[in-house]
Tab-separated table of C-alpha atoms in Angstrom:
chain	number	residue	atom	x	y	z
A	26	MET	CA	-29.453	16.902	-74.526
A	27	ARG	CA	-32.320	14.347	-74.263
A	28	LEU	CA	-32.553	11.487	-72.129
A	29	ARG	CA	-34.410	8.432	-73.413
A	30	LEU	CA	-36.029	6.695	-70.414
A	31	ARG	CA	-38.552	5.081	-72.499
A	32	HIS	CA	-37.043	1.756	-72.463
A	33	ASP	CA	-36.441	1.331	-68.723
A	34	PRO	CA	-39.394	-0.251	-67.564
A	35	HIS	CA	-37.959	-0.086	-63.932
A	36	SER	CA	-39.054	3.759	-64.278
A	37	LEU	CA	-42.558	2.662	-64.322
A	38	ALA	CA	-42.784	1.038	-60.673
A	39	GLY	CA	-44.233	3.881	-59.261
A	40	ALA	CA	-46.733	4.569	-61.668
A	41	TYR	CA	-47.685	1.050	-61.728
A	42	ALA	CA	-47.824	1.006	-57.738
A	43	LEU	CA	-50.391	3.849	-58.078
A	44	ASP	CA	-52.455	2.000	-60.862
A	45	ALA	CA	-51.531	4.821	-63.358
A	46	LEU	CA	-50.363	2.748	-66.095
A	47	GLY	CA	-52.066	3.541	-69.440
A	48	GLY	CA	-54.068	0.220	-69.862
A	49	PRO	CA	-53.957	-3.507	-69.525
A	50	ALA	CA	-51.067	-4.050	-72.102
A	51	GLU	CA	-48.881	-1.882	-70.509
A	52	GLN	CA	-49.871	-3.265	-66.978
A	53	ASP	CA	-49.091	-6.654	-68.114
A	54	ARG	CA	-45.888	-5.904	-69.682
A	55	PHE	CA	-44.863	-4.142	-66.276
A	56	ALA	CA	-46.055	-7.276	-64.560
A	57	ARG	CA	-44.106	-9.536	-66.589
A	58	HIS	CA	-41.064	-7.428	-65.697
A	59	LEU	CA	-41.746	-7.592	-62.163
A	60	SER	CA	-41.690	-11.424	-62.097
A	61	ARG	CA	-38.069	-11.050	-63.287
A	62	CYS	CA	-37.204	-8.317	-61.257
A	63	PRO	CA	-37.075	-9.063	-57.314
A	64	SER	CA	-35.974	-5.561	-56.518
A	65	CYS	CA	-38.559	-4.055	-58.453
A	66	GLU	CA	-40.883	-6.181	-56.788
A	67	ALA	CA	-39.732	-5.079	-53.399
A	68	GLU	CA	-39.843	-1.639	-54.604
A	69	VAL	CA	-43.543	-1.668	-55.614
A	70	ARG	CA	-44.341	-3.307	-52.529
A	71	GLY	CA	-42.756	-0.260	-50.556
A	72	PHE	CA	-44.764	2.031	-52.837
A	73	ARG	CA	-48.096	0.248	-52.091
A	74	GLU	CA	-47.377	0.765	-48.412
A	75	VAL	CA	-47.043	4.586	-49.140
A	76	ALA	CA	-50.423	4.327	-51.347
A	77	THR	CA	-51.945	2.454	-48.270
A	78	ALA	CA	-51.003	5.315	-46.099
A	79	MET	CA	-52.675	7.808	-48.439
A	80	ALA	CA	-55.668	5.871	-48.237
A	81	PHE	CA	-55.863	5.623	-44.578
A	82	ALA	CA	-55.159	9.592	-44.740
A	83	VAL	CA	-58.539	10.192	-46.444
A	84	THR	CA	-60.702	7.708	-44.081
A	85	ALA	CA	-64.244	8.698	-44.407
A	86	GLU	CA	-67.382	7.325	-42.763
A	87	ALA	CA	-69.047	4.639	-44.714
A	88	PRO	CA	-73.049	4.904	-44.838
A	89	ALA	CA	-74.431	2.624	-42.155
A	90	ALA	CA	-76.619	0.716	-44.480
A	91	LEU	CA	-73.364	-0.723	-45.996
A	92	ARG	CA	-72.347	-3.028	-43.219
A	93	PRO	CA	-75.325	-5.399	-43.169
A	94	GLN	CA	-75.646	-5.507	-46.863
A	95	VAL	CA	-72.213	-6.615	-47.060
A	96	LEU	CA	-72.029	-9.245	-44.158
A	97	ALA	CA	-75.295	-10.548	-45.806
A	98	ALA	CA	-73.765	-10.755	-49.304
A	99	ALA	CA	-70.616	-12.463	-47.787
A	100	ALA	CA	-72.823	-14.905	-46.056
A	101	ARG	CA	-74.137	-16.280	-49.435
A	102	THR	CA	-70.998	-16.015	-51.328
A	103	ARG	CA	-68.675	-18.861	-51.977
A	104	GLN	CA	-64.734	-18.322	-51.333
A	105	LEU	CA	-62.521	-19.186	-53.609
A	106	PRO	CA	-60.657	-22.558	-52.669
A	107	PRO	CA	-56.975	-22.450	-51.308
A	108	GLU	CA	-54.612	-22.125	-54.239
A	109	VAL	CA	-53.555	-25.362	-55.563
A	110	SER	CA	-50.857	-26.572	-57.964
A	111	SER	CA	-53.803	-26.729	-60.563
A	112	HIS	CA	-54.964	-30.352	-60.990
A	113	ALA	CA	-56.855	-28.839	-63.974
A	114	ARG	CA	-53.735	-28.478	-66.036
A	115	PRO	CA	-53.063	-31.451	-68.364
A	116	GLN	CA	-49.777	-33.240	-66.939
A	117	ARG	CA	-46.748	-33.448	-68.924
A	118	THR	CA	-43.940	-35.986	-68.764
A	119	ARG	CA	-41.735	-34.760	-66.062
A	120	SER	CA	-38.298	-35.951	-65.577
A	121	THR	CA	-38.110	-39.122	-63.721
A	122	LEU	CA	-37.029	-37.918	-59.849
A	123	PRO	CA	-36.073	-40.668	-57.487
A	124	TRP	CA	-38.742	-40.135	-54.796
A	125	ILE	CA	-38.452	-42.074	-51.902
A	126	PRO	CA	-40.238	-42.282	-48.821
A	127	TRP	CA	-37.095	-41.688	-46.455
A	128	LEU	CA	-36.395	-38.497	-47.969
A	129	SER	CA	-34.492	-35.915	-45.685
A	130	GLY	CA	-35.559	-32.598	-45.357
A	131	ALA	CA	-33.191	-31.049	-47.532
A	132	VAL	CA	-33.776	-33.762	-50.330
A	133	ALA	CA	-37.388	-33.299	-50.309
A	134	LEU	CA	-37.035	-29.377	-50.687
A	135	ALA	CA	-34.898	-30.005	-53.414
A	136	SER	CA	-36.828	-32.348	-54.901
A	137	ILE	CA	-39.961	-29.849	-54.739
A	138	ALA	CA	-37.698	-27.236	-56.234
A	139	VAL	CA	-36.649	-29.449	-59.086
A	140	ALA	CA	-40.277	-30.641	-59.511
A	141	VAL	CA	-41.285	-26.934	-59.948
A	142	PHE	CA	-38.434	-26.171	-62.150
A	143	PHE	CA	-39.681	-28.944	-64.575
A	144	GLY	CA	-43.149	-27.525	-64.399
A	145	LEU	CA	-41.560	-24.459	-65.715
A	146	ALA	CA	-39.112	-25.853	-68.203
A	147	GLN	CA	-42.034	-28.049	-69.859
A	148	SER	CA	-44.671	-25.371	-69.948
A	149	HIS	CA	-44.986	-24.657	-73.513
A	150	THR	CA	-47.701	-21.966	-74.082
A	151	GLN	CA	-47.427	-18.421	-72.640
A	152	ASP	CA	-50.550	-19.114	-70.397
A	153	GLU	CA	-49.114	-22.242	-69.142
A	154	LEU	CA	-45.812	-20.613	-68.473
A	155	ASN	CA	-47.691	-17.842	-66.497
A	156	GLN	CA	-49.579	-20.361	-64.523
A	157	ALA	CA	-46.383	-22.182	-64.047
A	158	ARG	CA	-44.679	-19.138	-62.680
A	159	ALA	CA	-47.555	-18.340	-60.362
A	160	GLU	CA	-47.656	-21.610	-58.927
A	161	ASN	CA	-43.928	-21.395	-58.821
A	162	GLN	CA	-44.096	-18.070	-56.723
A	163	ALA	CA	-46.680	-19.680	-54.528
A	164	LEU	CA	-44.606	-22.556	-53.669
A	165	ASN	CA	-41.801	-20.101	-52.815
A	166	VAL	CA	-43.814	-18.842	-50.205
A	167	VAL	CA	-43.178	-21.980	-48.680
A	168	LEU	CA	-39.810	-23.052	-49.999
A	169	SER	CA	-38.365	-19.588	-48.933
A	170	ALA	CA	-39.775	-19.309	-45.480
A	171	PRO	CA	-36.933	-18.889	-43.000
A	172	HIS	CA	-38.234	-21.914	-41.019
A	173	VAL	CA	-40.118	-25.087	-42.472
A	174	GLN	CA	-40.615	-28.387	-40.944
A	175	VAL	CA	-40.593	-31.504	-43.475
A	176	LEU	CA	-43.423	-34.186	-41.970
A	177	SER	CA	-44.221	-37.315	-43.474
A	178	GLN	CA	-46.793	-40.078	-43.005
A	179	VAL	CA	-47.115	-43.275	-44.428
A	180	ALA	CA	-50.653	-43.645	-45.847
A	181	THR	CA	-52.698	-46.457	-44.602
A	182	SER	CA	-53.557	-47.586	-48.220
A	183	GLY	CA	-49.649	-47.507	-48.864
A	184	GLY	CA	-47.615	-44.736	-50.007
A	185	THR	CA	-46.544	-41.825	-48.407
A	186	ALA	CA	-47.372	-38.056	-48.076
A	187	VAL	CA	-44.363	-35.667	-47.503
A	188	VAL	CA	-45.144	-31.973	-46.182
A	189	VAL	CA	-43.137	-29.019	-45.954
A	190	LEU	CA	-44.939	-26.735	-43.521
A	191	ALA	CA	-44.409	-22.897	-43.000
A	192	ALA	CA	-46.049	-22.317	-40.243
A	193	GLU	CA	-45.453	-18.828	-39.631
A	194	ARG	CA	-46.535	-18.227	-43.256
A	195	HIS	CA	-49.665	-20.407	-42.528
A	196	ALA	CA	-48.743	-22.567	-45.652
A	197	LEU	CA	-47.334	-25.692	-46.849
A	198	ALA	CA	-46.725	-27.878	-49.785
A	199	VAL	CA	-47.659	-31.484	-50.172
A	200	VAL	CA	-46.058	-34.242	-52.645
A	201	THR	CA	-47.192	-37.838	-52.300
A	202	THR	CA	-45.505	-40.822	-53.500
A	203	GLY	CA	-46.396	-44.611	-54.210
A	204	LEU	CA	-50.172	-43.999	-53.483
A	205	PRO	CA	-52.439	-46.736	-55.113
A	206	ALA	CA	-53.625	-45.628	-58.663
A	207	LEU	CA	-57.423	-44.794	-58.310
A	208	PRO	CA	-60.404	-46.439	-60.388
A	209	SER	CA	-61.667	-43.627	-62.771
A	210	GLY	CA	-64.292	-41.453	-61.184
A	211	LYS	CA	-62.173	-41.184	-57.780
A	212	VAL	CA	-59.880	-38.499	-56.728
A	213	TYR	CA	-57.415	-38.024	-53.819
A	214	GLN	CA	-58.547	-34.846	-51.883
A	215	LEU	CA	-56.419	-32.845	-49.444
A	216	TRP	CA	-58.212	-31.374	-46.366
A	217	LEU	CA	-57.403	-28.977	-43.537
A	218	ILE	CA	-59.143	-30.483	-40.604
A	219	GLY	CA	-59.668	-27.634	-38.066
A	220	THR	CA	-61.144	-27.930	-34.401
A	221	LYS	CA	-64.333	-26.298	-35.671
A	222	LYS	CA	-64.498	-27.124	-39.390
A	223	THR	CA	-62.971	-29.000	-42.524
A	224	GLU	CA	-62.051	-27.238	-45.536
A	225	SER	CA	-60.860	-28.795	-48.787
A	226	ALA	CA	-57.238	-27.817	-49.592
A	227	GLY	CA	-57.682	-29.329	-53.220
A	228	LEU	CA	-57.193	-32.284	-55.294
A	229	LEU	CA	-53.849	-34.169	-55.758
A	230	PRO	CA	-52.861	-33.931	-59.228
A	231	PRO	CA	-52.462	-36.964	-61.245
A	232	ALA	CA	-49.216	-38.949	-60.517
A	233	GLN	CA	-46.317	-39.233	-62.662
A	234	ASP	CA	-44.076	-42.113	-62.122
A	235	GLY	CA	-45.804	-42.577	-58.860
A	236	GLN	CA	-45.240	-39.085	-57.730
A	237	THR	CA	-47.771	-36.287	-57.378
A	238	PRO	CA	-46.386	-32.731	-58.264
A	239	ALA	CA	-46.369	-30.423	-55.285
A	240	VAL	CA	-49.583	-28.919	-53.897
A	241	LEU	CA	-49.697	-25.615	-52.160
A	242	ALA	CA	-52.376	-25.419	-49.186
A	243	THR	CA	-52.889	-21.965	-47.467
A	244	GLY	CA	-54.667	-20.569	-44.631
A	245	VAL	CA	-53.252	-23.279	-42.393
A	246	VAL	CA	-54.035	-22.381	-38.769
A	247	LYS	CA	-53.446	-23.726	-35.301
A	248	GLY	CA	-54.818	-26.960	-34.551
A	249	ASP	CA	-55.269	-27.962	-38.327
A	250	THR	CA	-54.615	-31.475	-39.228
A	251	LEU	CA	-53.735	-32.603	-42.811
A	252	GLY	CA	-56.236	-35.128	-44.117
A	253	LEU	CA	-56.151	-37.081	-47.402
A	254	THR	CA	-59.310	-38.956	-48.601
A	255	VAL	CA	-60.564	-40.729	-51.597
A	256	GLU	CA	-63.525	-39.014	-53.023
A	257	PRO	CA	-65.974	-39.372	-55.975
A	258	ALA	CA	-64.764	-37.065	-58.727
A	259	PRO	CA	-64.440	-34.002	-58.797
A	260	GLY	CA	-64.094	-34.101	-55.004
A	261	SER	CA	-66.467	-33.274	-52.287
A	262	ALA	CA	-67.450	-30.440	-50.062
A	263	GLN	CA	-66.766	-32.262	-46.823
A	264	PRO	CA	-64.669	-35.854	-46.486
A	265	THR	CA	-67.010	-38.782	-47.429
A	266	THR	CA	-64.422	-41.365	-46.674
A	267	LYS	CA	-61.856	-42.340	-44.065
A	268	PRO	CA	-58.566	-40.366	-44.288
A	269	ILE	CA	-55.760	-42.504	-45.473
A	270	VAL	CA	-53.462	-39.657	-44.101
A	271	ALA	CA	-54.069	-37.734	-40.975
A	272	LEU	CA	-50.982	-35.476	-40.080
A	273	PRO	CA	-51.114	-33.161	-37.178
A	274	LEU	CA	-49.567	-29.830	-38.014
A	275	PRO	CA	-47.482	-28.225	-35.447
A	276	VAL	CA	-48.408	-24.404	-36.230
B	192	MET	CA	-49.885	3.855	-30.080
B	193	ASN	CA	-48.912	6.984	-27.831
B	194	PRO	CA	-49.109	10.104	-30.450
B	195	SER	CA	-46.401	11.974	-28.516
B	196	ASP	CA	-43.958	9.437	-29.313
B	197	SER	CA	-43.817	10.538	-32.943
B	198	ASP	CA	-40.245	9.447	-34.112
B	199	ALA	CA	-40.757	5.939	-33.041
B	200	SER	CA	-44.378	5.636	-34.337
B	201	ARG	CA	-43.257	7.329	-37.497
B	202	LEU	CA	-40.542	4.682	-38.034
B	203	GLU	CA	-42.933	1.769	-36.955
B	204	SER	CA	-45.493	2.156	-39.897
B	205	ALA	CA	-46.730	4.017	-42.715
B	206	THR	CA	-50.333	2.807	-41.937
B	207	ALA	CA	-52.219	2.994	-38.809
B	208	ASP	CA	-50.774	0.720	-36.449
B	209	ARG	CA	-48.160	-1.860	-37.003
B	210	ARG	CA	-49.289	-3.985	-34.032
B	211	GLY	CA	-52.837	-3.486	-35.267
B	212	GLU	CA	-51.769	-4.676	-38.752
B	213	ARG	CA	-50.258	-7.834	-37.515
B	214	ASP	CA	-53.709	-8.414	-36.036
B	215	LEU	CA	-55.220	-7.600	-39.132
B	216	ASP	CA	-53.178	-10.223	-40.945
B	217	ASP	CA	-54.422	-12.992	-38.473
B	218	LEU	CA	-57.973	-11.801	-39.134
B	219	LEU	CA	-57.669	-12.283	-42.813
B	220	VAL	CA	-55.953	-15.743	-42.429
B	221	HIS	CA	-59.188	-16.572	-40.483
B	222	VAL	CA	-61.359	-14.877	-43.040
B	223	ALA	CA	-59.841	-17.119	-45.678
B	224	ARG	CA	-60.977	-20.107	-43.711
B	225	GLY	CA	-64.800	-18.792	-44.020
B	226	ASP	CA	-64.837	-17.145	-40.254
B	227	SER	CA	-67.490	-14.471	-40.536
B	228	ASP	CA	-66.722	-13.201	-37.269
B	229	ALA	CA	-63.261	-12.431	-38.354
B	230	PHE	CA	-64.556	-10.905	-41.544
B	231	GLU	CA	-67.061	-8.563	-39.543
B	232	ALA	CA	-63.795	-7.266	-37.810
B	233	VAL	CA	-61.901	-6.846	-40.882
B	234	TYR	CA	-64.831	-4.777	-42.301
B	235	ASP	CA	-64.899	-2.603	-39.173
B	236	ARG	CA	-61.306	-1.823	-39.380
B	237	LEU	CA	-61.131	-1.257	-43.158
B	238	VAL	CA	-64.276	0.349	-44.303
B	239	GLY	CA	-63.268	3.673	-43.425
B	240	PRO	CA	-60.088	3.904	-45.529
B	241	VAL	CA	-61.829	1.743	-48.212
B	242	TYR	CA	-64.714	3.809	-48.751
B	243	GLY	CA	-62.542	7.010	-48.219
B	244	VAL	CA	-60.050	6.463	-51.117
B	245	ILE	CA	-62.861	4.990	-53.240
B	246	ARG	CA	-64.962	8.360	-52.887
B	247	ARG	CA	-61.929	10.364	-53.504
B	248	VAL	CA	-61.072	8.770	-56.623
B	249	LEU	CA	-64.798	8.474	-57.740
B	250	ARG	CA	-66.352	11.388	-56.311
B	251	ASP	CA	-69.964	10.283	-56.853
B	252	PRO	CA	-71.398	8.872	-53.195
B	253	SER	CA	-73.703	6.204	-54.678
B	254	GLN	CA	-71.053	4.661	-56.978
B	255	SER	CA	-68.202	4.970	-54.132
B	256	GLU	CA	-70.912	2.870	-52.272
B	257	GLU	CA	-71.371	0.360	-54.731
B	258	VAL	CA	-67.661	-0.047	-55.329
B	259	THR	CA	-67.080	-0.101	-51.540
B	260	GLN	CA	-69.486	-3.211	-51.344
B	261	GLU	CA	-67.709	-4.966	-54.537
B	262	VAL	CA	-64.410	-4.562	-52.881
B	263	LEU	CA	-65.241	-5.783	-49.534
B	264	LEU	CA	-66.928	-8.714	-50.954
B	265	GLU	CA	-63.981	-9.423	-53.034
B	266	VAL	CA	-61.961	-9.386	-49.886
B	267	TRP	CA	-64.334	-12.083	-48.318
B	268	ARG	CA	-63.998	-14.057	-51.712
B	269	THR	CA	-60.274	-13.959	-52.216
B	270	ALA	CA	-59.135	-14.133	-48.709
B	271	THR	CA	-57.772	-17.655	-49.741
B	272	ARG	CA	-55.249	-15.727	-51.954
B	273	PHE	CA	-53.895	-13.269	-49.413
B	274	ASP	CA	-50.514	-14.063	-48.202
B	275	PRO	CA	-48.843	-12.501	-45.370
B	276	ALA	CA	-45.385	-13.190	-46.687
B	277	VAL	CA	-45.940	-10.689	-49.715
B	278	GLY	CA	-47.420	-7.709	-47.524
B	279	GLY	CA	-49.780	-6.701	-44.971
B	280	ALA	CA	-53.589	-7.177	-45.219
B	281	ALA	CA	-54.156	-3.333	-45.025
B	282	THR	CA	-52.008	-3.070	-48.116
B	283	TRP	CA	-53.548	-6.100	-49.719
B	284	VAL	CA	-56.942	-4.661	-49.409
B	285	MET	CA	-56.089	-1.076	-50.115
B	286	THR	CA	-54.745	-2.260	-53.345
B	287	ILE	CA	-57.807	-4.164	-54.429
B	288	ALA	CA	-59.902	-0.840	-53.355
B	289	HIS	CA	-57.640	1.497	-55.367
B	290	ARG	CA	-57.639	-0.644	-58.329
B	291	ARG	CA	-61.390	-1.154	-58.417
B	292	ALA	CA	-61.843	2.594	-58.149
B	293	ILE	CA	-59.605	3.190	-61.074
B	294	ASP	CA	-61.174	0.363	-63.292
B	295	ARG	CA	-64.683	2.379	-62.541
B	296	VAL	CA	-63.097	5.809	-63.398
B	297	ARG	CA	-61.583	4.471	-66.536
B	298	SER	CA	-64.825	2.834	-67.434
B	299	ILE	CA	-66.744	5.980	-66.554
B	300	THR	CA	-64.459	8.266	-68.573
B	301	ALA	CA	-64.239	5.991	-71.500
B	302	SER	CA	-67.976	6.566	-71.910
B	303	ALA	CA	-68.527	10.206	-70.672
B	304	GLY	CA	-65.392	12.090	-71.622
B	305	ARG	CA	-63.107	13.278	-68.916
B	306	GLU	CA	-63.935	16.978	-68.778
B	307	GLN	CA	-66.556	16.944	-66.212
B	308	ARG	CA	-64.231	14.882	-63.634
B	309	THR	CA	-61.297	17.265	-64.555
B	310	ALA	CA	-63.268	20.285	-63.095
B	311	GLU	CA	-64.008	18.465	-59.961
B	312	VAL	CA	-60.706	17.223	-58.958
B	313	HIS	CA	-59.368	20.011	-56.634
B	314	THR	CA	-55.611	19.460	-55.592
B	315	PRO	CA	-56.018	16.735	-52.974
B	316	HIS	CA	-53.147	18.040	-51.101
B	317	ASP	CA	-55.451	20.889	-49.885
B	318	GLU	CA	-58.142	18.794	-48.849
B	319	VAL	CA	-55.794	16.747	-46.981
B	320	ALA	CA	-54.446	19.993	-45.269
B	321	GLU	CA	-58.212	21.140	-44.702
B	322	ALA	CA	-59.251	17.855	-43.259
B	323	VAL	CA	-61.132	18.646	-39.900
B	324	GLU	CA	-60.203	15.380	-38.015
B	325	ALA	CA	-56.397	15.728	-38.075
B	326	SER	CA	-55.814	12.250	-37.728
B	327	LEU	CA	-52.318	10.810	-37.183
B	328	ASP	CA	-52.236	9.245	-40.771
B	329	ARG	CA	-53.439	12.483	-42.159
B	330	GLU	CA	-50.989	14.409	-40.369
B	331	ARG	CA	-48.033	12.246	-41.408
B	332	VAL	CA	-49.047	11.929	-44.868
B	333	ARG	CA	-49.650	15.629	-45.195
B	334	ARG	CA	-46.139	16.418	-43.883
B	335	CYS	CA	-44.587	13.655	-46.210
B	336	LEU	CA	-46.301	15.213	-49.187
B	337	ASP	CA	-45.042	18.735	-47.952
B	338	GLY	CA	-41.506	17.334	-47.956
B	339	LEU	CA	-42.032	16.607	-51.925
B	340	THR	CA	-41.259	18.879	-54.824
B	341	GLU	CA	-44.167	20.457	-56.390
B	342	VAL	CA	-44.412	18.313	-59.385
B	343	GLN	CA	-43.533	15.375	-57.450
B	344	ARG	CA	-46.500	16.044	-55.020
B	345	GLU	CA	-48.822	16.813	-57.735
B	346	SER	CA	-48.215	13.988	-59.550
B	347	ILE	CA	-48.716	11.361	-57.016
B	348	THR	CA	-51.918	12.994	-55.993
B	349	LEU	CA	-53.124	13.320	-59.268
B	350	ALA	CA	-52.169	9.617	-60.081
B	351	TYR	CA	-53.595	8.513	-56.829
B	352	TYR	CA	-56.234	10.448	-55.709
B	353	GLY	CA	-57.215	11.745	-58.964
B	354	GLY	CA	-57.327	8.765	-60.709
B	355	TYR	CA	-55.380	9.794	-63.577
B	356	THR	CA	-52.705	7.866	-65.897
B	357	TYR	CA	-49.249	9.062	-66.002
B	358	ARG	CA	-49.841	10.209	-69.453
B	359	GLN	CA	-52.583	12.238	-68.351
B	360	VAL	CA	-50.668	13.723	-65.597
B	361	ALA	CA	-47.815	14.412	-67.911
B	362	ASP	CA	-50.349	16.176	-70.102
B	363	ARG	CA	-51.728	18.166	-67.406
B	364	LEU	CA	-48.452	19.647	-65.888
B	365	LYS	CA	-47.084	19.823	-69.152
B	366	VAL	CA	-44.033	17.494	-68.598
B	367	THR	CA	-42.555	14.926	-70.821
B	368	LEU	CA	-43.558	11.148	-70.191
B	369	GLY	CA	-40.049	10.295	-69.034
B	370	ALA	CA	-39.734	12.963	-66.594
B	371	ILE	CA	-43.413	12.209	-65.120
B	372	LYS	CA	-42.540	8.318	-64.402
B	373	THR	CA	-39.358	9.670	-62.822
B	374	ARG	CA	-40.918	12.366	-60.817
B	375	ILE	CA	-43.613	9.607	-59.542
B	376	ARG	CA	-41.072	7.289	-58.593
B	377	ASP	CA	-38.532	9.647	-57.073
B	378	GLY	CA	-41.606	11.076	-55.002
B	379	LEU	CA	-42.675	7.824	-53.824
B	380	ILE	CA	-39.246	7.049	-52.644
B	381	ARG	CA	-39.135	10.097	-50.667
B	382	MET	CA	-42.621	9.526	-49.391
B	383	ARG	CA	-41.587	5.899	-48.257
B	384	ASP	CA	-38.573	7.106	-46.644
B	385	CYS	CA	-40.524	10.006	-44.813
B	386	LEU	CA	-43.211	7.372	-43.745
B	387	GLY	CA	-40.704	5.163	-42.607
B	388	VAL	CA	-42.082	2.192	-44.704
B	389	SER	CA	-39.659	-0.784	-44.510
């Protein structure tokens, strides 16, 4: 009797977690399977922890010269910006959602979820779909958190920013409604204004029907304030105008 | 962590120390904000296992050093993508480290052929057993590897420490592909339970 296991992608979870799949094509195929299979994902996560223990078990002393080299290289290496809901992606028509400033928390959550869903439903190419999925997963970090706080503030320019904050995950999602349209060459930029420094949290995507799709910001730490400013395109390294929203984050 | 409290500590974590790992998560969140002190601390905590596993896979010291540097720089650069909700910082970093080591192995063997490296791979299990400094991790992993069947143990160590694909492992151990996939997965499930990974 021969058992045919070839078509059960699940059985590859172990090899995948050990980076032992054949090549990029097989890896991609399994990664796609993972994105549809939460139990496989949980299994891979557990296997990766086993692998981590195996790495710690072969701890070795690295050459001392490495430390100053790495630290110096880091000092001159730019970090990736926090993940945002890709403002570069061409916006497609989204379903009209009634987006009103006095949203309750549950409604805000549901609206973000619906916006994410439509992002998925209206992605046409595989690339777009992958990207939308990645964003969806990123937003899930916030939406699936056991404790979230919904905060909002009316912008000094008019319009409202609504924030769903998952404090213990150091992440938040932002949507806005009714912000004034900007002249060309200007963008709305989000900031995490910390006690020591201010970091860009990405640009607001163009509004559809007066509402901007959800943007995710990670790396939120205690003492941060979420800021929104108008900046010259394609955004600034540091804010150059007075924030129209400055919302202290209870982290 | 109190080494005599072995049951509790075994359940606590697969890696070094769950409390330590919590700090690491926080450190990495700070690294994501450009905090270079936090990065130094992360470096000091993880360079040993990062270098160790890369060295184990690659063998060549100067290549290992190079890849270690790449990995740690990638940790700095992409710390903004670290998500504590998905997994711990140590696992995030070790996943990058192992993957980079594997990428390097695949590109070397693609150009130079496999034979040379094959001759050099001893059974890592023995090396783990012979390790002079029997750290807690080492001992725990060794004990859990000992609890596997021989095929499970060999396929996991060949894949993870040896850098072999499961097809190559199947070839070496003269087992079918389907069987190897299953052995690796079953072995990892046993390891996971043995190490007390949640």
